Protein backbone atom coordinates (compact mmCIF):
# COMPACT_ATOMS: atom_id res chain seq x y z
CA UNK A 1 0.00 0.00 0.00
CA UNK A 2 2.54 2.53 1.15
CA UNK A 3 4.66 1.86 -1.91
CA UNK A 4 1.75 2.24 -4.29
CA UNK A 5 3.12 4.62 -6.92
CA UNK A 6 -0.25 6.34 -7.08
CA UNK A 7 -0.05 7.57 -3.49
CA UNK A 8 0.33 11.34 -3.83
CA UNK A 9 2.32 13.41 -1.35
CA UNK A 10 2.59 17.20 -1.29
CA UNK A 11 5.63 18.80 0.35
CA UNK A 12 5.27 22.38 1.58
CA UNK A 13 8.42 24.25 2.61
CA UNK A 14 9.82 27.68 1.79
CA UNK A 15 13.37 26.32 1.87
CA UNK A 16 14.16 24.97 -1.64
CA UNK A 17 16.92 22.63 -0.42
CA UNK A 18 14.59 20.95 2.12
CA UNK A 19 11.85 20.72 -0.53
CA UNK A 20 14.22 19.00 -2.94
CA UNK A 21 15.74 16.66 -0.35
CA UNK A 22 12.41 15.52 1.08
CA UNK A 23 10.91 15.20 -2.43
CA UNK A 24 13.78 12.96 -3.57
CA UNK A 25 13.59 10.87 -0.42
CA UNK A 26 9.87 10.19 -0.90
CA UNK A 27 10.07 9.79 -4.70
CA UNK A 28 12.71 7.09 -4.14
CA UNK A 29 10.09 5.18 -2.13
CA UNK A 30 7.76 5.22 -5.11
CA UNK A 31 5.40 8.00 -4.03
CA UNK A 32 4.13 10.56 -6.52
CA UNK A 33 5.55 13.79 -5.10
CA UNK A 34 4.72 17.43 -5.75
CA UNK A 35 5.99 20.52 -3.94
CA UNK A 36 4.73 23.95 -2.90
CA UNK A 37 6.75 26.84 -1.52
CA UNK A 38 4.21 28.09 1.01
CA UNK A 39 0.66 27.61 2.27
CA UNK A 40 -0.95 29.76 -0.42
CA UNK A 41 0.87 27.93 -3.18
CA UNK A 42 -0.24 24.63 -1.64
CA UNK A 43 -3.90 25.73 -1.36
CA UNK A 44 -3.87 26.71 -5.04
CA UNK A 45 -2.54 23.27 -5.99
CA UNK A 46 -5.19 21.60 -3.80
CA UNK A 47 -7.87 23.14 -6.01
CA UNK A 48 -6.92 20.71 -8.78
CA UNK A 49 -5.27 17.79 -6.97
CA UNK A 50 -5.75 16.59 -3.41
CA UNK A 51 -2.91 14.35 -2.18
CA UNK A 52 -3.27 11.51 0.32
CA UNK A 53 -0.64 13.08 2.57
CA UNK A 54 0.97 16.47 3.14
CA UNK A 55 4.38 17.11 4.68
CA UNK A 56 4.50 20.75 5.78
CA UNK A 57 6.96 23.08 7.42
CA UNK A 58 5.56 25.25 10.23
CA UNK A 59 7.55 28.45 9.87
CA UNK A 60 6.88 29.91 6.45
CA UNK A 61 6.25 33.37 5.02
CA UNK A 62 2.78 34.44 3.72
CA UNK A 63 0.77 32.04 5.87
CA UNK A 64 2.18 30.20 8.87
CA UNK A 65 2.28 26.43 8.68
CA UNK A 66 0.11 26.30 11.83
CA UNK A 67 -2.68 28.20 10.09
CA UNK A 68 -2.20 26.25 6.85
CA UNK A 69 -2.63 22.94 8.71
CA UNK A 70 -5.78 24.17 10.48
CA UNK A 71 -7.26 25.07 7.06
CA UNK A 72 -6.27 21.66 5.67
CA UNK A 73 -7.89 19.75 8.53
CA UNK A 74 -11.17 21.64 8.12
CA UNK A 75 -11.36 21.62 4.31
CA UNK A 76 -9.67 18.29 3.60
CA UNK A 77 -10.20 16.16 6.74
CA UNK A 78 -9.25 12.97 4.87
CA UNK A 79 -5.71 14.21 4.19
CA UNK A 80 -2.94 12.92 6.47
CA UNK A 81 -0.41 15.45 7.69
CA UNK A 82 3.18 15.33 8.87
CA UNK A 83 4.33 18.67 10.30
CA UNK A 84 8.03 19.48 10.36
CA UNK A 85 10.01 22.20 12.05
CA UNK A 86 13.40 22.98 13.46
CA UNK A 87 11.82 24.96 16.30
CA UNK A 88 10.95 21.95 18.47
CA UNK A 89 13.00 19.09 19.86
CA UNK A 90 12.75 15.60 18.40
CA UNK A 91 10.22 13.37 20.12
CA UNK A 92 7.18 11.25 19.48
CA UNK A 93 4.53 13.80 20.34
CA UNK A 94 3.04 16.38 18.02
CA UNK A 95 3.62 19.78 19.72
CA UNK A 96 0.55 21.46 21.25
CA UNK A 97 -1.48 23.53 18.79
CA UNK A 98 0.00 21.76 15.76
CA UNK A 99 -2.82 20.07 13.87
CA UNK A 100 -0.95 17.11 12.43
CA UNK A 101 -0.84 13.31 12.61
CA UNK A 102 2.91 13.18 13.16
CA UNK A 103 5.77 15.55 13.84
CA UNK A 104 9.22 15.45 12.25
CA UNK A 105 11.93 17.53 13.95
CA UNK A 106 14.02 18.97 11.11
CA UNK A 107 17.72 18.70 11.73
CA UNK A 108 17.53 16.31 14.68
CA UNK A 109 15.27 13.47 13.51
CA UNK A 110 16.77 11.10 10.94
CA UNK A 111 15.21 11.08 7.43
CA UNK A 112 14.35 7.40 7.94
CA UNK A 113 11.91 8.46 10.68
CA UNK A 114 10.04 10.64 8.20
CA UNK A 115 9.67 7.65 5.85
CA UNK A 116 8.39 5.53 8.73
CA UNK A 117 5.83 8.20 9.76
CA UNK A 118 4.57 8.41 6.19
CA UNK A 119 4.32 4.61 5.74
CA UNK A 120 2.61 4.10 9.13
CA UNK A 121 0.07 6.88 8.54
CA UNK A 122 -0.84 5.61 5.08
CA UNK A 123 -1.37 2.13 6.50
CA UNK A 124 -4.02 3.50 8.92
CA UNK A 125 -5.37 6.25 6.70
CA UNK A 126 -9.02 5.15 6.86
CA UNK A 127 -9.31 5.25 10.67
CA UNK A 128 -7.34 8.51 10.79
CA UNK A 129 -9.74 10.15 8.36
CA UNK A 130 -12.73 9.08 10.47
CA UNK A 131 -11.12 10.60 13.58
CA UNK A 132 -10.37 13.84 11.70
CA UNK A 133 -13.97 14.18 10.60
CA UNK A 134 -15.41 13.32 14.02
CA UNK A 135 -13.62 16.16 15.75
CA UNK A 136 -13.65 19.42 13.81
CA UNK A 137 -10.29 21.15 13.68
CA UNK A 138 -10.01 24.28 15.77
CA UNK A 139 -10.12 27.61 13.98
CA UNK A 140 -6.81 29.46 13.88
CA UNK A 141 -7.46 33.06 14.88
CA UNK A 142 -5.19 36.11 14.94
CA UNK A 143 -4.96 38.28 18.02
CA UNK A 144 -6.97 41.44 17.35
CA UNK A 145 -5.71 43.87 19.95
CA UNK A 146 -7.36 45.39 22.96
CA UNK A 147 -10.86 46.71 23.48
CA UNK A 148 -11.75 50.12 24.97
CA UNK A 149 -11.23 48.73 28.49
CA UNK A 150 -7.73 47.54 27.58
CA UNK A 151 -8.65 43.86 27.60
CA UNK A 152 -7.31 41.75 24.69
CA UNK A 153 -9.90 40.26 22.34
CA UNK A 154 -10.22 38.09 19.28
CA UNK A 155 -12.93 37.80 16.65
CA UNK A 156 -14.31 34.28 16.20
CA UNK A 157 -16.37 33.06 13.27
CA UNK A 158 -18.79 30.30 14.22
CA UNK A 159 -18.08 27.11 12.27
CA UNK A 160 -21.82 26.28 12.27
CA UNK A 161 -23.74 29.51 11.58
CA UNK A 162 -20.74 31.42 10.16
CA UNK A 163 -21.50 34.58 12.14
CA UNK A 164 -18.63 36.46 13.80
CA UNK A 165 -18.43 37.70 17.36
CA UNK A 166 -15.74 39.23 19.61
CA UNK A 167 -14.40 37.41 22.62
CA UNK A 168 -12.19 38.70 25.43
CA UNK A 169 -9.12 36.57 26.06
CA UNK A 170 -6.14 36.61 28.40
CA UNK A 171 -2.94 38.23 27.14
CA UNK A 172 -0.96 35.09 27.89
CA UNK A 173 0.37 33.27 24.81
CA UNK A 174 -0.71 29.63 24.78
CA UNK A 175 -0.96 26.86 22.21
CA UNK A 176 -3.98 25.28 23.89
CA UNK A 177 -7.14 24.47 21.97
CA UNK A 178 -9.97 26.51 23.53
CA UNK A 179 -13.74 26.23 23.29
CA UNK A 180 -16.53 28.74 23.62
CA UNK A 181 -20.23 28.68 22.69
CA UNK A 182 -21.25 30.80 19.70
CA UNK A 183 -23.24 33.77 21.04
CA UNK A 184 -25.82 33.26 18.25
CA UNK A 185 -26.40 29.52 17.92
CA UNK A 186 -24.59 28.12 20.99
CA UNK A 187 -22.51 25.76 18.81
CA UNK A 188 -19.19 25.07 20.59
CA UNK A 189 -16.50 26.84 18.58
CA UNK A 190 -13.01 25.35 19.00
CA UNK A 191 -10.16 27.76 18.40
CA UNK A 192 -6.45 28.37 18.84
CA UNK A 193 -5.11 31.91 19.16
CA UNK A 194 -2.16 32.54 16.82
CA UNK A 195 0.98 31.69 18.80
CA UNK A 196 3.23 31.12 15.78
CA UNK A 197 5.36 34.18 16.50
CA UNK A 198 6.32 32.66 19.82
CA UNK A 199 7.93 29.64 18.11
CA UNK A 200 9.42 31.46 15.12
CA UNK A 201 12.80 31.92 16.78
CA UNK A 202 14.66 28.74 17.82
CA UNK A 203 16.28 30.80 20.59
CA UNK A 204 12.97 31.57 22.24
CA UNK A 205 11.57 28.07 22.07
CA UNK A 206 13.15 26.77 25.27
CA UNK A 207 11.58 29.46 27.40
CA UNK A 208 8.24 29.01 25.65
CA UNK A 209 8.25 25.23 25.95
CA UNK A 210 9.20 25.52 29.58
CA UNK A 211 6.34 27.95 30.10
CA UNK A 212 3.87 25.61 28.43
CA UNK A 213 4.94 22.40 30.19
ZN1 LIG B 1 -23.11 30.02 15.57
XYZ file of C-alpha atoms and ligand atoms in Angstrom:
214
model
C 0.000 0.000 0.000
C 2.539 2.533 1.151
C 4.663 1.857 -1.912
C 1.746 2.236 -4.287
C 3.118 4.617 -6.924
C -0.252 6.340 -7.078
C -0.050 7.572 -3.494
C 0.335 11.338 -3.825
C 2.316 13.414 -1.349
C 2.592 17.200 -1.293
C 5.630 18.796 0.348
C 5.273 22.385 1.580
C 8.415 24.249 2.608
C 9.821 27.678 1.786
C 13.373 26.317 1.870
C 14.164 24.970 -1.642
C 16.921 22.632 -0.417
C 14.590 20.951 2.116
C 11.855 20.725 -0.528
C 14.219 18.995 -2.943
C 15.744 16.662 -0.346
C 12.408 15.517 1.076
C 10.910 15.203 -2.430
C 13.776 12.958 -3.570
C 13.592 10.874 -0.416
C 9.866 10.191 -0.901
C 10.074 9.794 -4.696
C 12.706 7.087 -4.145
C 10.094 5.176 -2.126
C 7.759 5.222 -5.111
C 5.402 8.004 -4.031
C 4.129 10.559 -6.517
C 5.552 13.786 -5.103
C 4.721 17.428 -5.745
C 5.991 20.521 -3.938
C 4.729 23.955 -2.904
C 6.751 26.842 -1.518
C 4.213 28.095 1.015
C 0.665 27.610 2.270
C -0.952 29.765 -0.416
C 0.868 27.934 -3.185
C -0.239 24.630 -1.637
C -3.901 25.725 -1.356
C -3.871 26.707 -5.045
C -2.544 23.271 -5.989
C -5.189 21.600 -3.802
C -7.866 23.142 -6.014
C -6.917 20.711 -8.781
C -5.272 17.790 -6.972
C -5.746 16.593 -3.406
C -2.905 14.353 -2.178
C -3.267 11.506 0.325
C -0.636 13.079 2.575
C 0.972 16.469 3.141
C 4.383 17.106 4.677
C 4.503 20.747 5.782
C 6.962 23.078 7.419
C 5.556 25.249 10.232
C 7.553 28.449 9.873
C 6.879 29.912 6.450
C 6.247 33.372 5.016
C 2.776 34.443 3.725
C 0.768 32.044 5.873
C 2.181 30.204 8.869
C 2.278 26.426 8.684
C 0.110 26.305 11.830
C -2.680 28.199 10.090
C -2.201 26.252 6.855
C -2.627 22.944 8.715
C -5.777 24.170 10.478
C -7.260 25.069 7.063
C -6.268 21.663 5.668
C -7.893 19.751 8.533
C -11.167 21.642 8.119
C -11.358 21.624 4.315
C -9.671 18.288 3.598
C -10.202 16.164 6.743
C -9.254 12.971 4.874
C -5.714 14.210 4.187
C -2.942 12.915 6.466
C -0.411 15.450 7.686
C 3.184 15.328 8.869
C 4.333 18.673 10.301
C 8.029 19.480 10.357
C 10.010 22.204 12.046
C 13.402 22.977 13.462
C 11.822 24.960 16.295
C 10.949 21.954 18.473
C 13.003 19.087 19.855
C 12.747 15.603 18.405
C 10.221 13.373 20.121
C 7.183 11.254 19.483
C 4.529 13.799 20.337
C 3.037 16.382 18.021
C 3.624 19.784 19.717
C 0.546 21.460 21.246
C -1.476 23.532 18.788
C 0.001 21.763 15.758
C -2.818 20.068 13.872
C -0.947 17.111 12.434
C -0.837 13.312 12.607
C 2.907 13.179 13.165
C 5.771 15.548 13.843
C 9.220 15.451 12.253
C 11.932 17.527 13.946
C 14.025 18.969 11.111
C 17.718 18.696 11.729
C 17.533 16.308 14.684
C 15.269 13.473 13.514
C 16.770 11.096 10.936
C 15.206 11.079 7.427
C 14.347 7.397 7.944
C 11.910 8.455 10.676
C 10.035 10.642 8.205
C 9.665 7.651 5.854
C 8.389 5.533 8.734
C 5.826 8.198 9.764
C 4.566 8.406 6.189
C 4.316 4.609 5.736
C 2.609 4.103 9.127
C 0.073 6.880 8.544
C -0.841 5.610 5.076
C -1.370 2.127 6.504
C -4.017 3.499 8.917
C -5.374 6.253 6.703
C -9.024 5.149 6.864
C -9.314 5.249 10.666
C -7.338 8.512 10.788
C -9.741 10.153 8.364
C -12.731 9.078 10.473
C -11.118 10.600 13.575
C -10.366 13.844 11.705
C -13.968 14.178 10.604
C -15.408 13.325 14.021
C -13.618 16.163 15.752
C -13.651 19.424 13.805
C -10.286 21.149 13.679
C -10.011 24.279 15.768
C -10.122 27.608 13.978
C -6.815 29.459 13.881
C -7.464 33.061 14.878
C -5.192 36.105 14.938
C -4.964 38.284 18.021
C -6.969 41.442 17.346
C -5.713 43.867 19.949
C -7.364 45.394 22.964
C -10.864 46.713 23.478
C -11.753 50.117 24.967
C -11.231 48.735 28.490
C -7.726 47.540 27.576
C -8.652 43.859 27.599
C -7.307 41.750 24.685
C -9.898 40.262 22.344
C -10.222 38.095 19.284
C -12.933 37.795 16.653
C -14.311 34.277 16.200
C -16.373 33.060 13.268
C -18.790 30.302 14.221
C -18.082 27.114 12.270
C -21.819 26.284 12.273
C -23.740 29.507 11.578
C -20.735 31.419 10.162
C -21.497 34.583 12.139
C -18.631 36.456 13.798
C -18.427 37.699 17.362
C -15.744 39.233 19.607
C -14.403 37.411 22.620
C -12.195 38.700 25.432
C -9.119 36.568 26.060
C -6.142 36.607 28.395
C -2.942 38.231 27.137
C -0.960 35.086 27.892
C 0.367 33.271 24.805
C -0.712 29.626 24.783
C -0.962 26.858 22.208
C -3.978 25.281 23.887
C -7.142 24.472 21.967
C -9.970 26.513 23.528
C -13.741 26.227 23.291
C -16.531 28.736 23.620
C -20.234 28.680 22.689
C -21.245 30.796 19.696
C -23.243 33.772 21.037
C -25.820 33.264 18.252
C -26.403 29.516 17.920
C -24.595 28.124 20.992
C -22.514 25.756 18.808
C -19.187 25.068 20.591
C -16.501 26.837 18.575
C -13.007 25.349 19.000
C -10.158 27.759 18.401
C -6.449 28.373 18.837
C -5.113 31.911 19.160
C -2.161 32.543 16.823
C 0.975 31.695 18.800
C 3.228 31.115 15.779
C 5.359 34.176 16.497
C 6.324 32.655 19.817
C 7.930 29.639 18.108
C 9.425 31.463 15.118
C 12.796 31.916 16.779
C 14.656 28.744 17.820
C 16.277 30.797 20.594
C 12.972 31.568 22.241
C 11.571 28.075 22.067
C 13.151 26.771 25.267
C 11.575 29.458 27.404
C 8.237 29.009 25.654
C 8.249 25.233 25.947
C 9.197 25.517 29.582
C 6.340 27.950 30.098
C 3.867 25.605 28.433
C 4.942 22.401 30.187
Zn -23.115 30.017 15.571
